Amino acid sequence: MSQEPASALPRGQHLARGFFRFGLPTFAWRFPRNPERIAVKIHGDVAQSLDLRDELQTLPRVEQTSDFHCVTSWSCRQLHWSGYRFADFYQHIVVPRVQPQAEARLVVLRGEDGYAATLPLDDLLKQDVLLADQLDGAPLGIAHGAPLRLVAPAHYGYKNVKHLQTIEFWRDARHFRFARPWPSLMHHPRARVALEERGVGVPPTLLRWIYLPIVPITRCLFRIAQARHERRR
Ligand SMILES: Nc1nc2c(c(=O)[nH]1)N[C@H]1C(S)=C(S)[C@@H](COP(=O)(O)O)O[C@H]1N2
Ligand SMILES: [Mo]
């Protein structure tokens, strides 16, 4: 698929030493109960809700190599994902079975850990957006979003929701509030990496500096939480 030549990183990004578990600190201690089993509820301004389980397997499997850019400014190159195109999922499962209203073009994606993000449907229908269940040839691990996550490389990491549990199609954002207690300026409606849409109402260059010292602490927190979780399992 989209095999990329070595090129400059997007504005304000630096290369991380590896791909590590990351997110808002609130979610560091939360894990999916059944990381082996896909169970996604689809609802919203739709004619019928659907409990998605094995239906994804009817779609063509696609492989994709793409870069990953966290809004806090670390990036990872050439991650090899495998899964299903969101566009195929929408066309072959959502449209016929869920029948969203024509105006229901705001998508809310929620993870089992309580994390949630939104993206416009039009962004999700791009060819490089996947519902991924594999990374580097192996089933997604708990660190990177088992059993299913969104991969939307043109958008900052915070739109790439892990541990997908619910996908909602709404006419507007009335059912969405960005994770408390984090300020909503951290959540840009599109968060496109190429345009450096890091947040709302704050210059992206300022956000780079605010986020930078937070990265090693957050990374460490997520590592500790995962190690503890693995000991308990
Ligand atoms: N469910 C869930 N999805 C999430 C997050 C989270 O905390 N929970 N964090 C987001 C952020 S800010 C980033 S950078 C990426 C990190 O993905 P990784 O843990 O696979 O590196 O996941 C995103 N998706
Ligand atoms: Mo992030």
PDB file of N, CA and C and ligand atoms in Angstrom, residues 22 70-71 158, ligand 2:
ATOM      1  N   PHE A  22       0.687   5.131  24.623  1.00  0.00           N
ATOM      2  CA  PHE A  22       0.589   6.544  24.960  1.00  0.00           C
ATOM      3  C   PHE A  22      -0.868   6.978  25.008  1.00  0.00           C
ATOM      4  N   CYS A  70       1.917  11.837  17.001  1.00  0.00           N
ATOM      5  CA  CYS A  70       1.201  12.271  18.203  1.00  0.00           C
ATOM      6  C   CYS A  70       1.236  13.794  18.279  1.00  0.00           C
ATOM      7  N   VAL A  71       0.160  14.373  18.783  1.00  0.00           N
ATOM      8  CA  VAL A  71       0.055  15.825  18.878  1.00  0.00           C
ATOM      9  C   VAL A  71       1.135  16.413  19.803  1.00  0.00           C
ATOM     10  N   TYR A 158      -4.321  11.436  18.587  1.00  0.00           N
ATOM     11  CA  TYR A 158      -5.494  11.427  19.472  1.00  0.00           C
ATOM     12  C   TYR A 158      -6.802  11.154  18.761  1.00  0.00           C
TER      13      TYR A 158
HETATM   14 MO    MO B   2      -1.254  11.701  21.353  1.00  0.00          MO
END
